[in-house]
JSON list of C-alpha atoms in Angstrom, two decimals:
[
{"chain": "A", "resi": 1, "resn": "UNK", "atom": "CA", "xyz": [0.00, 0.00, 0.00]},
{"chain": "A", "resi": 2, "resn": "UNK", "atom": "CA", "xyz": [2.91, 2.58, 0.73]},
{"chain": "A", "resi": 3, "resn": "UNK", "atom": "CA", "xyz": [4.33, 1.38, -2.86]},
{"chain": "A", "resi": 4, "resn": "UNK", "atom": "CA", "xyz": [0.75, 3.34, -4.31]},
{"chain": "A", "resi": 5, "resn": "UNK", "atom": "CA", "xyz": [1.72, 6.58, -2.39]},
{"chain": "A", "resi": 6, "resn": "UNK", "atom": "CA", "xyz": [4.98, 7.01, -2.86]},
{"chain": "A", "resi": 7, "resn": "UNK", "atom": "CA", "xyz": [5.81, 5.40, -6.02]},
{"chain": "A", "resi": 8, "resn": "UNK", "atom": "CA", "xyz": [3.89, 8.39, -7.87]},
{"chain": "A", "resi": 9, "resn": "UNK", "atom": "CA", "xyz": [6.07, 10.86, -6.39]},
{"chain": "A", "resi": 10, "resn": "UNK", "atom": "CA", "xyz": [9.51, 8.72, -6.76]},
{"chain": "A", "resi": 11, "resn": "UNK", "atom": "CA", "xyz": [9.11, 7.81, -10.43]},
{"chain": "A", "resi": 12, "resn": "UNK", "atom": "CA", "xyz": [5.70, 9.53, -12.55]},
{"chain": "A", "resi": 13, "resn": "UNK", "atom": "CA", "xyz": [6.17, 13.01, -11.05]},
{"chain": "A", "resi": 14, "resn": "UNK", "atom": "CA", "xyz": [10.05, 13.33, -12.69]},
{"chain": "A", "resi": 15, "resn": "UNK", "atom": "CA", "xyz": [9.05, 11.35, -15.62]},
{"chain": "A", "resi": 16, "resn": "UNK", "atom": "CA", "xyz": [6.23, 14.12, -16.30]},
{"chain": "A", "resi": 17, "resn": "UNK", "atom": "CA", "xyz": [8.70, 16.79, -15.37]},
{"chain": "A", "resi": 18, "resn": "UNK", "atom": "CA", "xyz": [11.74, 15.54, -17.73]},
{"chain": "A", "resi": 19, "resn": "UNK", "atom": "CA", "xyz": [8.90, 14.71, -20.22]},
{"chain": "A", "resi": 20, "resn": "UNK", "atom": "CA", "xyz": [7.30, 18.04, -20.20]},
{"chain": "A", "resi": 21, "resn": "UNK", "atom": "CA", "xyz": [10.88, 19.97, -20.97]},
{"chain": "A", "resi": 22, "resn": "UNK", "atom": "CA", "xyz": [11.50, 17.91, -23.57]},
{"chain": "A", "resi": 23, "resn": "UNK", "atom": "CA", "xyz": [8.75, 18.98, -25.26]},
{"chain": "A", "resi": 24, "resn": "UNK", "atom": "CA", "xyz": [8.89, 22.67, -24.81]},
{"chain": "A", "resi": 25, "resn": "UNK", "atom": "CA", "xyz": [12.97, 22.52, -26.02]},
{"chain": "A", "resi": 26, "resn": "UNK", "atom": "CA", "xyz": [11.80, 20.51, -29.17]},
{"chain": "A", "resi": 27, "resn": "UNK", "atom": "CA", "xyz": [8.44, 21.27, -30.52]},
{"chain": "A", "resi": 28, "resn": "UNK", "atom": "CA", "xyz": [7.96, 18.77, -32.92]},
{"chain": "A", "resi": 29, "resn": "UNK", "atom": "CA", "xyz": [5.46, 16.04, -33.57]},
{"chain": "A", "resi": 30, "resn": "UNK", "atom": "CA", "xyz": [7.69, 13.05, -33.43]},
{"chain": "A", "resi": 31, "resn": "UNK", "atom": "CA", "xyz": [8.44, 13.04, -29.76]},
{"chain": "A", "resi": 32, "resn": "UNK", "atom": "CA", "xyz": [11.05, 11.02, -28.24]},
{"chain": "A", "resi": 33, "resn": "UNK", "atom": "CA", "xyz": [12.37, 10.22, -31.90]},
{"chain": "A", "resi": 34, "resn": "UNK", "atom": "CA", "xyz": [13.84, 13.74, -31.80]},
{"chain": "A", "resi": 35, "resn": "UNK", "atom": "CA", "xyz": [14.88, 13.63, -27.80]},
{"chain": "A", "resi": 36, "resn": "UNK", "atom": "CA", "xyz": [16.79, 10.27, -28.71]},
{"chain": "A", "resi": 37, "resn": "UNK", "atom": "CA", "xyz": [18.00, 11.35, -32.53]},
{"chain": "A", "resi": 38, "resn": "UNK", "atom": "CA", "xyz": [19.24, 15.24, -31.02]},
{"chain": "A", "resi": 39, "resn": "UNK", "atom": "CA", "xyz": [20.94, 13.13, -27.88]},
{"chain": "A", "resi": 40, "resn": "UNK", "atom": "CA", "xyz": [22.03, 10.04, -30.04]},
{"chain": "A", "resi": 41, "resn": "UNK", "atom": "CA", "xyz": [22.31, 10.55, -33.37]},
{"chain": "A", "resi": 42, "resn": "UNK", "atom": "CA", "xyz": [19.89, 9.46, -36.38]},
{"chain": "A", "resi": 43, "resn": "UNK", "atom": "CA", "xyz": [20.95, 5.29, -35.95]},
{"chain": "A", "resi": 44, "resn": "UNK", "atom": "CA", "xyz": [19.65, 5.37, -32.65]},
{"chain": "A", "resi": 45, "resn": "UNK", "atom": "CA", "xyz": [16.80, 7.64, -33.10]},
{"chain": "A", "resi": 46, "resn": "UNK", "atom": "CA", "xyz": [15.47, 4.96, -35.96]},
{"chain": "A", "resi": 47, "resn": "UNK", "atom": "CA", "xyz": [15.91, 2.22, -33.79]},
{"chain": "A", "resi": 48, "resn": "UNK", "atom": "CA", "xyz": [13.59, 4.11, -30.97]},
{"chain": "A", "resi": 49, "resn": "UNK", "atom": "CA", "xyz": [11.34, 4.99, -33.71]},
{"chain": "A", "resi": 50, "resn": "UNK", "atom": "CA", "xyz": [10.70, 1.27, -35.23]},
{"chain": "A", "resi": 51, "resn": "UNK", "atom": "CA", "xyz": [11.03, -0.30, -31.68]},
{"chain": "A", "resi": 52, "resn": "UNK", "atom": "CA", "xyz": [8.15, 1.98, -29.97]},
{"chain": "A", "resi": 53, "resn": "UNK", "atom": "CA", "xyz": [6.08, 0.76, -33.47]},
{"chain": "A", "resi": 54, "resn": "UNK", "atom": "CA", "xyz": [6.09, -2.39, -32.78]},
{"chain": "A", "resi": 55, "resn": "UNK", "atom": "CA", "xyz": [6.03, -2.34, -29.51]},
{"chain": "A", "resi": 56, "resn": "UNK", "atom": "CA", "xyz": [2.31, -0.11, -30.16]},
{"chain": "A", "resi": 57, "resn": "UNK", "atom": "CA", "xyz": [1.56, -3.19, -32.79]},
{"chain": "A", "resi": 58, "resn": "UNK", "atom": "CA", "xyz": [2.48, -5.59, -30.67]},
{"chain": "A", "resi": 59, "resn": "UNK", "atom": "CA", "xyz": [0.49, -4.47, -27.75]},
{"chain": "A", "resi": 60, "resn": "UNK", "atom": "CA", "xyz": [-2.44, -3.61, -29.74]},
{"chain": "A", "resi": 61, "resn": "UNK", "atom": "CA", "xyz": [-2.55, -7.10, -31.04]},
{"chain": "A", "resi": 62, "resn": "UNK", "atom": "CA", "xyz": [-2.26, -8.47, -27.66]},
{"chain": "A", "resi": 63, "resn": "UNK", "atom": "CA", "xyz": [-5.89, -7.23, -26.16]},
{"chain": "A", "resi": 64, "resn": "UNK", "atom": "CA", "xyz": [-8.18, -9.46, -28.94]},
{"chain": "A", "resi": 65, "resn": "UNK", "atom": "CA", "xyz": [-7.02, -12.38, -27.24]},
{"chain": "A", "resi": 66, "resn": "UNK", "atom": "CA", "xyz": [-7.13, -11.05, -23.53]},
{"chain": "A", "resi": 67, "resn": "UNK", "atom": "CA", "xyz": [-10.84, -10.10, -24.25]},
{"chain": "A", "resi": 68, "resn": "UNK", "atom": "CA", "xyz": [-11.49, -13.82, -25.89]},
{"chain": "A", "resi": 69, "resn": "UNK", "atom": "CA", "xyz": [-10.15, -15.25, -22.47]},
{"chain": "A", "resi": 70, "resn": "UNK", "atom": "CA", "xyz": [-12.19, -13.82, -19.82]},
{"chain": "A", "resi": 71, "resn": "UNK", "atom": "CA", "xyz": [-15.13, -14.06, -22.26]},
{"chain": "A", "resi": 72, "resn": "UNK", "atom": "CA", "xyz": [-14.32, -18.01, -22.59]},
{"chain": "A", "resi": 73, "resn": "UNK", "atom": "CA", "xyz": [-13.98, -17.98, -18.48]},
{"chain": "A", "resi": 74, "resn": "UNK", "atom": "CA", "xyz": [-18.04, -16.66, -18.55]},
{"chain": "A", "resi": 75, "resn": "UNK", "atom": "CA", "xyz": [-19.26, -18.71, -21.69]},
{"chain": "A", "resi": 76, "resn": "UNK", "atom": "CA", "xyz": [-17.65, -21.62, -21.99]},
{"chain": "A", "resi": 77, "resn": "UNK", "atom": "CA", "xyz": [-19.50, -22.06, -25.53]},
{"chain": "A", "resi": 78, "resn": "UNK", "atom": "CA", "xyz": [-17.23, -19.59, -26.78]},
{"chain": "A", "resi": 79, "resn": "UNK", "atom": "CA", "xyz": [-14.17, -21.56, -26.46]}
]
């Protein structure tokens, strides 16, 4: 239960603060593809790019199937 009060303040509060200067230094659309290409260089910024893609595909792909489990838990007929 402390873990739920204090992990907001340890981790998401500094995470919205870096996060929110980021933005304002580099107003572009493409987010942390410019944070990482301006720290990195354009390799690494096409790697963060492509892997934040698929991780968005993969994740998106992933909630189908979640939904078709509990369903099959309530209505077995499903299955």
């Amino acid at each position: 239960l402390l873990g739920f009060l204090v992990f907001p303040f340890v981790w998401c509060v500094p995470e919205a603060c870096v996060t929110a200067e980021l933005a304002t230094m580099f107003p572009h659309n493409s987010g942390y593809v410019t944070w990482v290409t301006a720290a990195f260089g354009p390799f690494w910024g096409f790697l963060e790019g492509w892997l934040s893609w698929l991780s968005g595909v993969m994740d998106n792909a992933i909630y189908p199937v979640l939904l078709l489990q509990y369903l099959v838990q309530h209505w077995p007929q499903l299955d």
